[in-house]
Coordinates of C-alpha atoms in Angstrom, one line a residue:
Chain I
K251 CA 21.2 84.8 -47.0
N252 CA 19.2 82.4 -45.4
E253 CA 20.0 78.9 -46.6
V254 CA 16.2 77.9 -47.1
E255 CA 14.4 80.2 -48.8
Q256 CA 10.6 80.0 -49.7
S257 CA 8.3 81.9 -51.5
P258 CA 5.8 83.6 -51.5
Q259 CA 5.5 84.6 -48.0
N260 CA 2.0 85.3 -48.1
L261 CA -0.5 84.1 -50.4
T262 CA -4.2 84.6 -50.6
A263 CA -6.1 82.7 -53.5
Q264 CA -10.1 81.7 -53.9
E265 CA -11.4 78.1 -53.2
G266 CA -10.6 75.9 -56.1
E267 CA -7.6 77.5 -57.3
F268 CA -4.2 75.6 -58.1
I269 CA -1.8 76.7 -55.3
T270 CA 1.8 76.5 -55.9
I271 CA 4.6 77.5 -52.7
N272 CA 8.2 76.9 -53.6
C273 CA 11.5 76.7 -51.8
S274 CA 15.2 76.9 -52.8
Y275 CA 17.9 76.4 -50.5
S276 CA 21.6 76.6 -50.8
V277 CA 23.2 73.5 -48.6
G278 CA 23.7 69.7 -49.8
I279 CA 21.0 68.0 -48.1
S280 CA 19.8 64.1 -47.5
A281 CA 16.0 64.9 -47.8
L282 CA 13.4 67.9 -47.5
H283 CA 10.2 68.0 -46.1
W284 CA 6.8 70.0 -46.4
L285 CA 5.4 70.5 -43.0
Q286 CA 1.6 72.4 -42.3
Q287 CA 1.1 74.3 -39.5
H288 CA -2.6 75.3 -38.1
P289 CA -3.0 78.6 -36.1
G290 CA -2.6 77.6 -32.4
G291 CA -1.9 74.3 -33.7
G292 CA 1.3 71.8 -34.0
I293 CA 3.1 71.0 -37.3
V294 CA 2.3 68.3 -39.6
S295 CA 4.7 66.3 -41.8
L296 CA 3.0 66.6 -45.2
F297 CA 5.9 65.0 -47.4
M298 CA 9.3 63.7 -47.3
L299 CA 11.3 63.6 -50.1
S300 CA 14.6 63.0 -51.6
S301 CA 14.0 62.8 -55.5
G302 CA 11.2 63.0 -57.8
K303 CA 7.7 63.4 -56.7
K304 CA 5.0 62.4 -54.2
K305 CA 1.4 62.9 -54.1
H306 CA -1.3 62.4 -51.1
G307 CA -4.4 63.3 -52.4
R308 CA -4.4 66.8 -53.6
L309 CA -1.0 67.5 -52.4
I310 CA 1.6 67.0 -54.4
A311 CA 5.5 67.7 -54.1
T312 CA 8.3 68.0 -56.5
I313 CA 11.9 68.5 -55.8
N314 CA 14.9 69.0 -58.3
I315 CA 18.2 68.0 -56.6
Q316 CA 20.2 69.3 -59.0
E317 CA 18.7 73.3 -59.4
K318 CA 18.2 72.9 -55.2
H319 CA 14.3 73.7 -55.9
S320 CA 11.1 72.1 -54.2
S321 CA 7.6 73.0 -55.2
L322 CA 4.6 71.8 -53.1
H323 CA 1.3 72.1 -55.1
I324 CA -2.2 72.0 -53.8
T325 CA -4.6 71.3 -56.1
A326 CA -8.6 72.3 -56.0
S327 CA -7.5 74.4 -53.1
H328 CA -10.1 74.6 -49.6
P329 CA -10.5 76.8 -47.1
R330 CA -9.4 74.2 -44.7
D331 CA -5.8 74.3 -46.5
S332 CA -5.4 77.7 -45.2
A333 CA -2.6 77.3 -43.0
V334 CA 1.6 77.6 -43.0
Y335 CA 3.1 75.6 -45.4
I336 CA 7.0 75.0 -44.3
C337 CA 10.1 73.7 -45.7
A338 CA 12.6 72.3 -44.0
V339 CA 15.8 70.4 -45.4
V340 CA 18.3 67.8 -43.7
G341 CA 21.4 69.1 -44.1
M342 CA 24.2 67.0 -44.8
D343 CA 26.6 68.8 -43.0
S344 CA 24.0 69.6 -39.8
N345 CA 23.6 66.3 -37.9
Y346 CA 20.9 65.5 -40.0
Q347 CA 18.8 68.2 -37.8
L348 CA 16.4 70.3 -40.1
I349 CA 17.0 73.5 -41.3
W350 CA 13.6 75.4 -41.8
G351 CA 12.2 77.8 -43.9
A352 CA 10.4 80.8 -43.1
G353 CA 7.0 79.9 -43.9
T354 CA 4.6 80.5 -46.7
K355 CA 0.7 81.6 -44.7
L356 CA -2.0 80.2 -47.1
I357 CA -5.4 81.7 -46.8
I358 CA -8.1 80.2 -49.1
K359 CA -11.2 82.4 -49.3
P360 CA -14.2 80.3 -49.9
Chain J
E169 CA -0.6 54.6 -33.7
A170 CA -0.5 57.2 -31.5
G171 CA 0.8 60.3 -32.4
V172 CA 3.2 62.2 -30.1
A173 CA 1.5 63.4 -27.0
Q174 CA 2.3 66.6 -24.9
S175 CA 1.2 68.2 -21.8
P176 CA -0.2 70.5 -21.0
R177 CA -1.2 72.3 -23.6
Y178 CA -1.3 75.8 -22.5
K179 CA 0.1 77.3 -19.6
I180 CA 0.5 81.1 -18.3
I181 CA 2.9 81.8 -15.7
E182 CA 4.1 84.8 -14.2
K183 CA 8.2 85.9 -14.9
R184 CA 10.4 84.2 -12.4
Q185 CA 8.1 81.1 -12.0
S186 CA 8.9 77.7 -12.8
V187 CA 7.5 75.6 -15.5
A188 CA 8.0 72.2 -16.5
F189 CA 6.5 70.2 -20.4
W190 CA 5.8 66.7 -21.0
C191 CA 6.6 64.7 -24.0
N192 CA 5.5 60.9 -24.9
P193 CA 7.5 60.3 -28.3
I194 CA 5.6 57.8 -31.0
S195 CA 6.5 54.0 -29.4
G196 CA 10.1 52.9 -30.5
H197 CA 11.2 56.1 -31.6
A198 CA 14.9 56.5 -30.7
T199 CA 15.3 60.0 -31.6
L200 CA 13.2 63.1 -29.5
Y201 CA 13.6 66.4 -30.2
W202 CA 12.8 70.0 -28.0
Y203 CA 11.5 73.0 -30.1
Q204 CA 11.2 76.7 -29.8
Q205 CA 8.7 78.4 -31.6
I206 CA 8.6 82.2 -31.1
L207 CA 5.3 83.2 -33.0
G208 CA 6.1 84.2 -36.8
Q209 CA 9.3 82.4 -36.2
G210 CA 10.2 79.1 -37.6
P211 CA 11.0 76.6 -34.9
K212 CA 14.4 76.6 -32.7
L213 CA 15.5 73.5 -32.0
L214 CA 16.5 73.3 -28.0
I215 CA 17.8 69.9 -27.4
Q216 CA 17.9 66.2 -29.6
F217 CA 17.7 63.3 -27.5
Q218 CA 19.3 60.2 -29.3
N219 CA 17.9 57.2 -26.8
N220 CA 18.7 58.8 -23.6
G221 CA 22.0 60.3 -24.8
V222 CA 22.1 64.3 -25.3
V223 CA 23.4 64.4 -29.4
D224 CA 22.9 68.4 -29.7
D225 CA 21.8 71.3 -26.9
S226 CA 23.9 74.1 -28.4
Q227 CA 21.2 76.4 -28.5
L228 CA 19.5 75.4 -24.8
P229 CA 20.0 78.2 -22.6
K230 CA 21.6 76.1 -20.1
D231 CA 21.1 78.9 -17.2
R232 CA 17.5 78.1 -17.0
F233 CA 16.1 75.7 -19.3
S234 CA 16.9 72.1 -18.6
A235 CA 15.6 68.3 -20.5
E236 CA 16.0 64.7 -19.5
R237 CA 15.1 61.9 -20.9
L238 CA 16.0 59.7 -18.6
K239 CA 14.6 56.0 -19.5
G240 CA 14.9 56.9 -23.2
V241 CA 11.4 57.1 -23.9
D242 CA 9.2 60.2 -21.9
S243 CA 10.9 63.6 -21.7
T244 CA 10.6 66.6 -19.9
L245 CA 11.6 70.1 -20.6
K246 CA 11.8 72.4 -17.7
I247 CA 12.8 76.6 -17.5
Q248 CA 13.5 77.7 -14.0
P249 CA 13.1 80.8 -13.5
A250 CA 10.9 82.1 -16.9
K251 CA 11.6 85.3 -18.7
L252 CA 8.9 86.9 -20.6
E253 CA 11.0 85.9 -23.8
D254 CA 10.3 82.4 -23.2
S255 CA 6.7 83.1 -24.3
A256 CA 6.2 80.4 -27.0
V257 CA 5.1 77.2 -28.3
Y258 CA 7.2 74.7 -27.3
L259 CA 7.0 71.7 -29.4
C260 CA 8.1 67.8 -29.3
A261 CA 9.3 66.0 -32.2
S262 CA 10.2 61.8 -32.5
S263 CA 11.7 59.8 -35.0
L264 CA 12.7 56.4 -35.4
D265 CA 16.1 57.5 -35.7
R266 CA 18.2 60.6 -36.5
I267 CA 17.6 60.1 -40.2
N268 CA 14.0 59.3 -40.1
E269 CA 11.0 61.6 -40.8
Q270 CA 9.9 64.2 -37.7
F271 CA 6.5 63.5 -36.0
F272 CA 5.1 66.5 -34.3
G273 CA 3.2 66.9 -30.9
P274 CA 0.5 69.5 -30.6
G275 CA 2.5 71.7 -28.6
T276 CA 2.8 73.5 -25.3
R277 CA 1.6 77.5 -25.6
L278 CA 4.0 78.7 -22.7
T279 CA 2.7 82.4 -21.5
V280 CA 5.0 84.4 -19.2
L281 CA 3.7 87.5 -17.5

Protein backbone atom coordinates (compact mmCIF):
# COMPACT_ATOMS: atom_id res chain seq x y z
CA LYS A 1 0.00 0.00 0.00
CA ASN A 2 1.31 3.42 -0.97
CA GLU A 3 1.96 5.86 1.84
CA VAL A 4 0.12 8.61 -0.06
CA GLU A 5 -3.08 7.76 -1.91
CA GLN A 6 -4.96 10.12 -4.18
CA SER A 7 -8.45 9.86 -5.59
CA PRO A 8 -9.70 9.94 -8.17
CA GLN A 9 -6.89 8.99 -10.55
CA ASN A 10 -8.67 10.68 -13.43
CA LEU A 11 -11.40 13.29 -13.40
CA THR A 12 -13.23 14.88 -16.32
CA ALA A 13 -15.68 17.69 -15.66
CA GLN A 14 -17.47 20.51 -17.43
CA GLU A 15 -16.34 24.10 -17.18
CA GLY A 16 -17.80 25.77 -14.11
CA GLU A 17 -18.08 22.65 -12.00
CA PHE A 18 -16.80 22.44 -8.43
CA ILE A 19 -13.85 20.03 -8.29
CA THR A 20 -12.61 18.01 -5.33
CA ILE A 21 -9.44 15.92 -5.27
CA ASN A 22 -8.65 13.84 -2.21
CA CYS A 23 -5.42 12.75 -0.58
CA SER A 24 -4.98 10.25 2.25
CA TYR A 25 -1.69 9.37 3.87
CA SER A 26 -0.57 6.75 6.34
CA VAL A 27 2.59 8.28 7.82
CA GLY A 28 3.24 11.03 10.31
CA ILE A 29 3.84 14.28 8.51
CA SER A 30 5.11 17.75 9.22
CA ALA A 31 3.46 19.29 6.16
CA LEU A 32 1.51 18.47 3.02
CA HIS A 33 1.95 19.94 -0.44
CA TRP A 34 -0.45 20.27 -3.32
CA LEU A 35 1.32 20.72 -6.65
CA GLN A 36 0.22 21.20 -10.25
CA GLN A 37 1.86 19.82 -13.36
CA HIS A 38 0.78 20.73 -16.88
CA PRO A 39 1.57 18.33 -19.75
CA GLY A 40 5.20 18.68 -20.67
CA GLY A 41 5.63 21.33 -18.01
CA GLY A 42 7.37 21.71 -14.75
CA ILE A 43 5.79 21.41 -11.34
CA VAL A 44 4.20 24.39 -9.61
CA SER A 45 3.67 24.41 -5.88
CA LEU A 46 0.09 25.42 -5.07
CA PHE A 47 -0.06 25.03 -1.30
CA MET A 48 1.99 23.87 1.62
CA LEU A 49 -0.09 23.33 4.72
CA SER A 50 0.19 21.65 8.07
CA SER A 51 -3.24 22.46 9.53
CA GLY A 52 -6.58 23.97 8.69
CA LYS A 53 -7.32 25.56 5.37
CA LYS A 54 -5.67 27.79 2.77
CA LYS A 55 -7.22 29.67 -0.13
CA HIS A 56 -5.64 31.17 -3.22
CA GLY A 57 -7.97 32.51 -5.86
CA ARG A 58 -10.28 29.70 -6.92
CA LEU A 59 -8.21 27.05 -5.15
CA ILE A 60 -8.86 25.87 -1.60
CA ALA A 61 -6.84 23.27 0.29
CA THR A 62 -7.86 21.70 3.58
CA ILE A 63 -6.16 19.23 5.84
CA ASN A 64 -7.40 17.11 8.75
CA ILE A 65 -4.36 15.90 10.65
CA GLN A 66 -6.33 13.52 12.89
CA GLU A 67 -7.92 11.79 9.91
CA LYS A 68 -4.72 12.00 7.80
CA HIS A 69 -6.66 13.46 4.92
CA SER A 70 -6.46 16.51 2.70
CA SER A 71 -8.63 17.87 -0.09
CA LEU A 72 -7.98 20.26 -2.93
CA HIS A 73 -11.01 22.13 -4.24
CA ILE A 74 -11.32 24.17 -7.41
CA THR A 75 -14.31 26.48 -7.67
CA ALA A 76 -15.71 27.65 -11.02
CA SER A 77 -13.36 25.31 -12.91
CA HIS A 78 -11.93 26.41 -16.24
CA PRO A 79 -10.24 24.50 -19.08
CA ARG A 80 -6.92 26.09 -18.11
CA ASP A 81 -7.17 24.18 -14.81
CA SER A 82 -6.61 20.97 -16.78
CA ALA A 83 -3.44 19.45 -15.38
CA VAL A 84 -2.16 16.73 -13.08
CA TYR A 85 -2.60 17.59 -9.41
CA ILE A 86 -0.19 15.93 -7.04
CA CYS A 87 -0.33 15.52 -3.29
CA ALA A 88 3.02 15.10 -1.54
CA VAL A 89 3.73 14.89 2.17
CA VAL A 90 6.80 15.73 4.19
CA GLY A 91 7.24 12.60 6.25
CA MET A 92 8.47 13.02 9.79
CA ASP A 93 10.83 10.08 9.37
CA SER A 94 11.90 10.76 5.78
CA ASN A 95 14.56 13.41 6.38
CA TYR A 96 12.00 16.05 5.32
CA GLN A 97 11.86 14.57 1.84
CA LEU A 98 8.61 14.52 -0.12
CA ILE A 99 6.57 11.33 -0.34
CA TRP A 100 4.58 11.64 -3.54
CA GLY A 101 1.08 10.59 -4.47
CA ALA A 102 0.44 9.24 -7.95
CA GLY A 103 -1.39 12.34 -9.10
CA THR A 104 -4.89 13.10 -10.34
CA LYS A 105 -5.30 13.92 -14.00
CA LEU A 106 -7.96 16.61 -14.34
CA ILE A 107 -9.59 17.55 -17.63
CA ILE A 108 -12.03 20.44 -17.74
CA LYS A 109 -14.14 20.54 -20.89
CA PRO A 110 -15.45 23.86 -22.22
CA GLU B 1 12.09 36.93 -7.64
CA ALA B 2 13.52 34.66 -10.33
CA GLY B 3 12.52 31.03 -10.18
CA VAL B 4 14.58 27.89 -10.53
CA ALA B 5 16.32 27.85 -13.91
CA GLN B 6 17.21 24.70 -15.80
CA SER B 7 18.90 24.04 -19.09
CA PRO B 8 18.61 22.62 -21.60
CA ARG B 9 14.83 22.21 -21.77
CA TYR B 10 15.06 19.31 -24.18
CA LYS B 11 17.80 16.88 -25.10
CA ILE B 12 17.88 13.93 -27.46
CA ILE B 13 20.86 11.60 -27.38
CA GLU B 14 21.72 8.08 -28.40
CA LYS B 15 22.33 5.36 -25.87
CA ARG B 16 25.85 5.20 -24.48
CA GLN B 17 26.32 8.94 -25.04
CA SER B 18 26.85 11.39 -22.19
CA VAL B 19 24.63 14.28 -21.17
CA ALA B 20 24.71 17.02 -18.55
CA PHE B 21 21.95 19.13 -17.07
CA TRP B 22 22.34 22.43 -15.29
CA CYS B 23 20.28 23.99 -12.50
CA ASN B 24 20.39 27.44 -10.95
CA PRO B 25 18.28 27.52 -7.78
CA ILE B 26 16.48 30.48 -6.30
CA SER B 27 18.98 32.85 -4.73
CA GLY B 28 19.59 32.10 -1.08
CA HIS B 29 18.14 28.59 -1.19
CA ALA B 30 20.40 26.21 0.68
CA THR B 31 18.73 22.97 -0.34
CA LEU B 32 18.73 21.69 -3.90
CA TYR B 33 17.07 18.55 -5.24
CA TRP B 34 17.33 16.59 -8.48
CA TYR B 35 14.33 14.42 -9.38
CA GLN B 36 13.75 11.97 -12.21
CA GLN B 37 10.19 11.72 -13.50
CA ILE B 38 9.43 8.91 -15.93
CA LEU B 39 6.31 9.39 -18.02
CA GLY B 40 3.19 8.49 -16.07
CA GLN B 41 4.98 8.28 -12.74
CA GLY B 42 5.63 10.60 -9.86
CA PRO B 43 9.03 12.24 -9.36
CA LYS B 44 11.78 10.14 -7.80
CA LEU B 45 14.42 11.91 -5.74
CA LEU B 46 17.89 11.28 -7.14
CA ILE B 47 19.99 13.50 -4.92
CA GLN B 48 19.57 16.20 -2.30
CA PHE B 49 22.19 18.84 -1.49
CA GLN B 50 22.40 21.04 1.56
CA ASN B 51 24.66 23.89 0.44
CA ASN B 52 27.48 21.99 -1.30
CA GLY B 53 27.15 18.79 0.72
CA VAL B 54 25.16 15.71 -0.22
CA VAL B 55 22.32 14.90 2.19
CA ASP B 56 20.88 11.91 0.35
CA ASP B 57 21.92 10.15 -2.84
CA SER B 58 20.55 6.73 -2.00
CA GLN B 59 18.50 6.48 -5.21
CA LEU B 60 21.15 7.84 -7.55
CA PRO B 61 22.50 5.12 -9.91
CA LYS B 62 26.08 5.95 -9.11
CA ASP B 63 27.53 3.73 -11.82
CA ARG B 64 26.28 6.19 -14.43
CA PHE B 65 24.87 9.26 -12.70
CA SER B 66 26.85 11.96 -10.93
CA ALA B 67 25.95 15.35 -9.55
CA GLU B 68 27.80 18.21 -7.98
CA ARG B 69 27.12 21.56 -6.39
CA LEU B 70 30.61 22.84 -5.92
CA LYS B 71 30.00 26.37 -4.64
CA GLY B 72 26.67 25.67 -2.99
CA VAL B 73 24.74 27.47 -5.73
CA ASP B 74 24.48 26.00 -9.25
CA SER B 75 24.36 22.27 -9.75
CA THR B 76 25.00 19.88 -12.61
CA LEU B 77 23.66 16.37 -13.09
CA LYS B 78 25.51 14.09 -15.50
CA ILE B 79 24.64 10.75 -17.05
CA GLN B 80 27.46 8.72 -18.57
CA PRO B 81 26.73 6.48 -20.42
CA ALA B 82 23.01 6.94 -20.98
CA LYS B 83 20.60 4.03 -21.28
CA LEU B 84 17.19 3.87 -22.92
CA GLU B 85 15.51 3.73 -19.52
CA ASP B 86 17.00 7.11 -18.60
CA SER B 87 14.45 8.78 -20.86
CA ALA B 88 12.55 11.02 -18.45
CA VAL B 89 12.06 14.58 -17.28
CA TYR B 90 14.77 15.71 -14.89
CA LEU B 91 13.48 18.23 -12.41
CA CYS B 92 15.51 20.50 -10.21
CA ALA B 93 13.97 22.05 -7.10
CA SER B 94 15.24 24.29 -4.34
CA SER B 95 14.11 25.39 -0.91
CA LEU B 96 15.33 27.81 1.72
CA ASP B 97 16.15 24.88 3.93
CA ARG B 98 15.15 21.23 4.16
CA ILE B 99 11.92 21.93 6.03
CA ASN B 100 10.68 24.65 3.69
CA GLU B 101 8.52 24.58 0.58
CA GLN B 102 10.22 23.32 -2.56
CA PHE B 103 10.13 25.36 -5.77
CA PHE B 104 10.56 23.52 -9.05
CA GLY B 105 12.24 24.39 -12.30
CA PRO B 106 10.68 23.73 -15.73
CA GLY B 107 12.54 20.45 -16.11
CA THR B 108 14.73 18.95 -18.81
CA ARG B 109 13.10 16.36 -21.03
CA LEU B 110 15.67 13.72 -22.00
CA THR B 111 15.04 11.25 -24.79
CA VAL B 112 17.54 8.43 -25.22
CA LEU B 113 17.31 6.66 -28.58
